[in-house]
JSON list of C-alpha atoms in Angstrom, two decimals:
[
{"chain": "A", "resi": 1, "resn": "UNK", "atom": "CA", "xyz": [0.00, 0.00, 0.00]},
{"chain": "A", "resi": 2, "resn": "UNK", "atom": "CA", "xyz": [1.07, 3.68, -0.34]},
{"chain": "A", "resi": 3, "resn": "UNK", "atom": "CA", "xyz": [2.57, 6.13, 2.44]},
{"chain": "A", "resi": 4, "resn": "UNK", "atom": "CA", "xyz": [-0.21, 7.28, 4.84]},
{"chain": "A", "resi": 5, "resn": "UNK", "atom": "CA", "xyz": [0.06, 10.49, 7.68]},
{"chain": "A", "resi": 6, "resn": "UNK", "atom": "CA", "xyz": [-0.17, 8.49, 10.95]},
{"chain": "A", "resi": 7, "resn": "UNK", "atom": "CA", "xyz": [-3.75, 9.44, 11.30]},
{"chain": "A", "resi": 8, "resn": "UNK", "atom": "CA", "xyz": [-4.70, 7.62, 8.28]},
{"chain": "A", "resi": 9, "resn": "UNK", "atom": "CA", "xyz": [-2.50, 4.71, 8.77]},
{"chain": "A", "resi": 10, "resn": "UNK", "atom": "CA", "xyz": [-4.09, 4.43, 12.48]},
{"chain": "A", "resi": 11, "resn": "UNK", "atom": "CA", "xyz": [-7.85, 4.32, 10.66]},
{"chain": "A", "resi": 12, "resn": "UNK", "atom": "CA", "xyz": [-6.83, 1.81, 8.21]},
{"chain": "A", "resi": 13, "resn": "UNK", "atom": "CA", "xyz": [-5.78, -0.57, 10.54]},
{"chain": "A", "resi": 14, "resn": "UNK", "atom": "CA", "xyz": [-8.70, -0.09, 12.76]},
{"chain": "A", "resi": 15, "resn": "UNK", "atom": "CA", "xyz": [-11.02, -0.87, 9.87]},
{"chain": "A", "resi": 16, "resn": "UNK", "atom": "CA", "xyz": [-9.04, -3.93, 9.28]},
{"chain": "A", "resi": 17, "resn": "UNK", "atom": "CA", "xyz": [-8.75, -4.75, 12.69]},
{"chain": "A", "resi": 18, "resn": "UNK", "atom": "CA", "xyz": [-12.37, -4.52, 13.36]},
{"chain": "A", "resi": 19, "resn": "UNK", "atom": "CA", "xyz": [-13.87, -5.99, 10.58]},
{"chain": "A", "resi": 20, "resn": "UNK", "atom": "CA", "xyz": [-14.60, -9.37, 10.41]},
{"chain": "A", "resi": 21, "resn": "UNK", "atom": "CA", "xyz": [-12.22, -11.30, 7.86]},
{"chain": "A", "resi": 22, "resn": "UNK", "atom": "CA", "xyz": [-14.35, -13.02, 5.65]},
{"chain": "A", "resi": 23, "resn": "UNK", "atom": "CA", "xyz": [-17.43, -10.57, 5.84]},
{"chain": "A", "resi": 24, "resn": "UNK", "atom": "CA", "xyz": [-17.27, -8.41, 2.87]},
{"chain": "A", "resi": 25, "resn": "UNK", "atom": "CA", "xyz": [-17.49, -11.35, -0.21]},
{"chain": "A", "resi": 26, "resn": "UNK", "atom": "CA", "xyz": [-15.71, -9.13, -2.87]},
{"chain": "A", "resi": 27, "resn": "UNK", "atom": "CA", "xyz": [-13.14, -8.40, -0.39]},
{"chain": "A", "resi": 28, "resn": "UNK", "atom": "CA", "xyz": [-12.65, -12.10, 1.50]},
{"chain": "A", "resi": 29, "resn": "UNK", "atom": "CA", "xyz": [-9.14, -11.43, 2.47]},
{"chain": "A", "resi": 30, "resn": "UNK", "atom": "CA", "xyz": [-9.75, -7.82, 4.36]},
{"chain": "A", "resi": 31, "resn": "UNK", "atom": "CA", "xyz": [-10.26, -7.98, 8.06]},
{"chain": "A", "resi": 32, "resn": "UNK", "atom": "CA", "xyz": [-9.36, -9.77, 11.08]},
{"chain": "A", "resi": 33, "resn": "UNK", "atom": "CA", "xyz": [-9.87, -12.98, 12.42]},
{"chain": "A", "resi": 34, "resn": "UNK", "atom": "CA", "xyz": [-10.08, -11.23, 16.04]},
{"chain": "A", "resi": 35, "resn": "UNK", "atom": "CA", "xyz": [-13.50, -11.88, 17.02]},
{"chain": "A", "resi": 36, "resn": "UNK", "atom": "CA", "xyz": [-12.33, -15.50, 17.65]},
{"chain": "A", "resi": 37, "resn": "UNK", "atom": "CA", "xyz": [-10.35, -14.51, 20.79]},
{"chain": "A", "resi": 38, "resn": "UNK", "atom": "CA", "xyz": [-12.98, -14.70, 23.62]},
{"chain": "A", "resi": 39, "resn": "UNK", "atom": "CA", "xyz": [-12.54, -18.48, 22.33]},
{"chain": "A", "resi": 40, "resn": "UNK", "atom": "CA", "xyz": [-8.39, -19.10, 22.88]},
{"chain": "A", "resi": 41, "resn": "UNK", "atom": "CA", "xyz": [-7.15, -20.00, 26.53]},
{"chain": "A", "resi": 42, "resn": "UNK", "atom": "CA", "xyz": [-6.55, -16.59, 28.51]},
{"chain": "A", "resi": 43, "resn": "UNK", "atom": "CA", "xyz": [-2.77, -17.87, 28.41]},
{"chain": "A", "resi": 44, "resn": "UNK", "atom": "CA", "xyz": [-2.46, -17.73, 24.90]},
{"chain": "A", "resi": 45, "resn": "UNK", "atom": "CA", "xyz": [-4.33, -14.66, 24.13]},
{"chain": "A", "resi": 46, "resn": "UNK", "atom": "CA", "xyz": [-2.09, -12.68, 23.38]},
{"chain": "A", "resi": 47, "resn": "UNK", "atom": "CA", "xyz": [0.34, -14.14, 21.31]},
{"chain": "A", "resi": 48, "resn": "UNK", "atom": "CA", "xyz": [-2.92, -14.84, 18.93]},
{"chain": "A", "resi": 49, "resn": "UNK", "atom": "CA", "xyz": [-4.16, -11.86, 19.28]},
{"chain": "A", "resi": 50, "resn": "UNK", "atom": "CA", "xyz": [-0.27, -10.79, 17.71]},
{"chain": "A", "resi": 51, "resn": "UNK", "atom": "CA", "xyz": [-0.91, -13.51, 14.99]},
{"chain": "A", "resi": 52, "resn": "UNK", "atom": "CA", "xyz": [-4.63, -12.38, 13.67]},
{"chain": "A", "resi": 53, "resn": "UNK", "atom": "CA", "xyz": [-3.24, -8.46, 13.55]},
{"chain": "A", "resi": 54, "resn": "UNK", "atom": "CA", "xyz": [-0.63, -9.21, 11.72]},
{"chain": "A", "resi": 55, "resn": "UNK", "atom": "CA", "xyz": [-2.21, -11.45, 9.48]},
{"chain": "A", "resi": 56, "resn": "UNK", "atom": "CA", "xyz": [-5.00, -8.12, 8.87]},
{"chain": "A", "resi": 57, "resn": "UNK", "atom": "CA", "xyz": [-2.49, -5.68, 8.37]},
{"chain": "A", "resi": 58, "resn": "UNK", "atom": "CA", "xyz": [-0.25, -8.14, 6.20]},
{"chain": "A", "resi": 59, "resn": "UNK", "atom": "CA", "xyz": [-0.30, -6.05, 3.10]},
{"chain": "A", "resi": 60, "resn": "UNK", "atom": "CA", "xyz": [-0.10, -2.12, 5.14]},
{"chain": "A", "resi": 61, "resn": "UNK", "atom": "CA", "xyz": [3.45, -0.79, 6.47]},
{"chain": "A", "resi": 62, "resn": "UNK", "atom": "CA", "xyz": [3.20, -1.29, 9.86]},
{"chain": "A", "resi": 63, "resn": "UNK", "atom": "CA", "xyz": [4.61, -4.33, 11.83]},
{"chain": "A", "resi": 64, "resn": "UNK", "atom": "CA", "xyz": [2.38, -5.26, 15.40]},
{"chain": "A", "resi": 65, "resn": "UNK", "atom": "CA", "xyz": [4.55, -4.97, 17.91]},
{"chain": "A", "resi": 66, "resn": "UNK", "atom": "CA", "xyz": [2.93, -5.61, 21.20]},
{"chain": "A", "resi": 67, "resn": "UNK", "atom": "CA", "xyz": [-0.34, -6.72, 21.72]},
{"chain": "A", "resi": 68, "resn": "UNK", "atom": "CA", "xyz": [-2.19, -6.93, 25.63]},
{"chain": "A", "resi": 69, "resn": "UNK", "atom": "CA", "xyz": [-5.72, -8.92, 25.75]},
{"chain": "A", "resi": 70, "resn": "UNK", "atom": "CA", "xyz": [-8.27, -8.09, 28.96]},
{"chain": "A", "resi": 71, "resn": "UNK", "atom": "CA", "xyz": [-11.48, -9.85, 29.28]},
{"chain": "A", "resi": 72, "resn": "UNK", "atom": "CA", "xyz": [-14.04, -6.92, 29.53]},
{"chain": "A", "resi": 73, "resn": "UNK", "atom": "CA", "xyz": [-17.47, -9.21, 30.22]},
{"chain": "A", "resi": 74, "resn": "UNK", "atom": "CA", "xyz": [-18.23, -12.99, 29.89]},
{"chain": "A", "resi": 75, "resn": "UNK", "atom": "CA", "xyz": [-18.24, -12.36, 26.08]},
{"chain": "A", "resi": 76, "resn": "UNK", "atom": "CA", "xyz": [-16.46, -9.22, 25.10]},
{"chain": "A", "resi": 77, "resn": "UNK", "atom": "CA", "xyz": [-12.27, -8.71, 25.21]},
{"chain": "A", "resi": 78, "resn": "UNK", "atom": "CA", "xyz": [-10.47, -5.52, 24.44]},
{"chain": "A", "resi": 79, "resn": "UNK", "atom": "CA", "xyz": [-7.10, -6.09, 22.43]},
{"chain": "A", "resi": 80, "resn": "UNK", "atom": "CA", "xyz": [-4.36, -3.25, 23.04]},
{"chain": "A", "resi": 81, "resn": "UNK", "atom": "CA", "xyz": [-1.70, -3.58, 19.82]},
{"chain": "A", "resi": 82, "resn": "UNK", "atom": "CA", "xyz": [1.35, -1.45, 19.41]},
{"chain": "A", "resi": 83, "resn": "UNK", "atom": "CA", "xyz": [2.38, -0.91, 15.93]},
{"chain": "A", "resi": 84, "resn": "UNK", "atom": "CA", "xyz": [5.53, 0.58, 14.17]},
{"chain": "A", "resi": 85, "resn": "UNK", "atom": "CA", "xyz": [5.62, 1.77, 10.35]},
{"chain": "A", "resi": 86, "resn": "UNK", "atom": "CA", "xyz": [8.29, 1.13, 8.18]},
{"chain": "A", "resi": 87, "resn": "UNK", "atom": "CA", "xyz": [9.17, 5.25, 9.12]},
{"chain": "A", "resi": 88, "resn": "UNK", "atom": "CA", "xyz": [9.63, 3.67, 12.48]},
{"chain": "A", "resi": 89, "resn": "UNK", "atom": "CA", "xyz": [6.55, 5.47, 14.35]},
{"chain": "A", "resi": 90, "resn": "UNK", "atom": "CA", "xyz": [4.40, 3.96, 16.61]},
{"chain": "A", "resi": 91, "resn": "UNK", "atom": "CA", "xyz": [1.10, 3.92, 17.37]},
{"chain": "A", "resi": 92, "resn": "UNK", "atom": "CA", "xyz": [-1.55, 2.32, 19.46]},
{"chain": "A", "resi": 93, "resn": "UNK", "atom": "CA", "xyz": [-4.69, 0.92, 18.51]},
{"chain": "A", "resi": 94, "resn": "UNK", "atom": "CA", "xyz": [-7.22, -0.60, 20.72]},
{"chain": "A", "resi": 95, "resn": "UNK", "atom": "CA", "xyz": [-10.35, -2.94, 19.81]},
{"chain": "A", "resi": 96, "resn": "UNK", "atom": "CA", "xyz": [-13.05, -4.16, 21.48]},
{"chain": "A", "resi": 97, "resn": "UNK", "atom": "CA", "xyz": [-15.10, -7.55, 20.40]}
]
């Protein structure tokens, strides 16, 4: 993808962070596969919470960093991810699902 302000490239990877990969049938590639957490082991939450961002931002120019999972209800986690463009800024992003 092209250069972005850090504004845009923050919005971007929301979108693709909250949208559910596999949702949009023209586009079956865009999205993330996040909404599946509330159904890995609390252990190992966030290293696949790590693996679905990266695998939805795959083809933008930012590399996820960090990412911090915390149950919110019975059904609902909030994923905290770092990222870092190829500039070398970082941002955080935080979703909800």
């Amino acid at each position: 993808m092209g250069r972005y302000t850090g504004r845009e490239r923050r919005q971007r990877a929301l979108y693709r962070l909250t949208c559910r990969r596999g949702a949009l049938c023209f586009l079956p590639r865009l999205g993330s596969r996040l909404y599946r957490l509330g159904r890995e082991k609390t252990a190992a939450r966030d290293q696949a919470a790590m693996q679905m961002a990266a695998e939805a931002l795959a083809d933008m120019d930012v590399t996820v960093v960090e990412a911090r999972v915390r149950n919110v209800s019975d059904d609902q986690v909030t994923a905290e991810f770092t990222l870092r463009a190829k500039t070398g800024a970082q941002t955080a992003v935080e979703v909800t699902v």
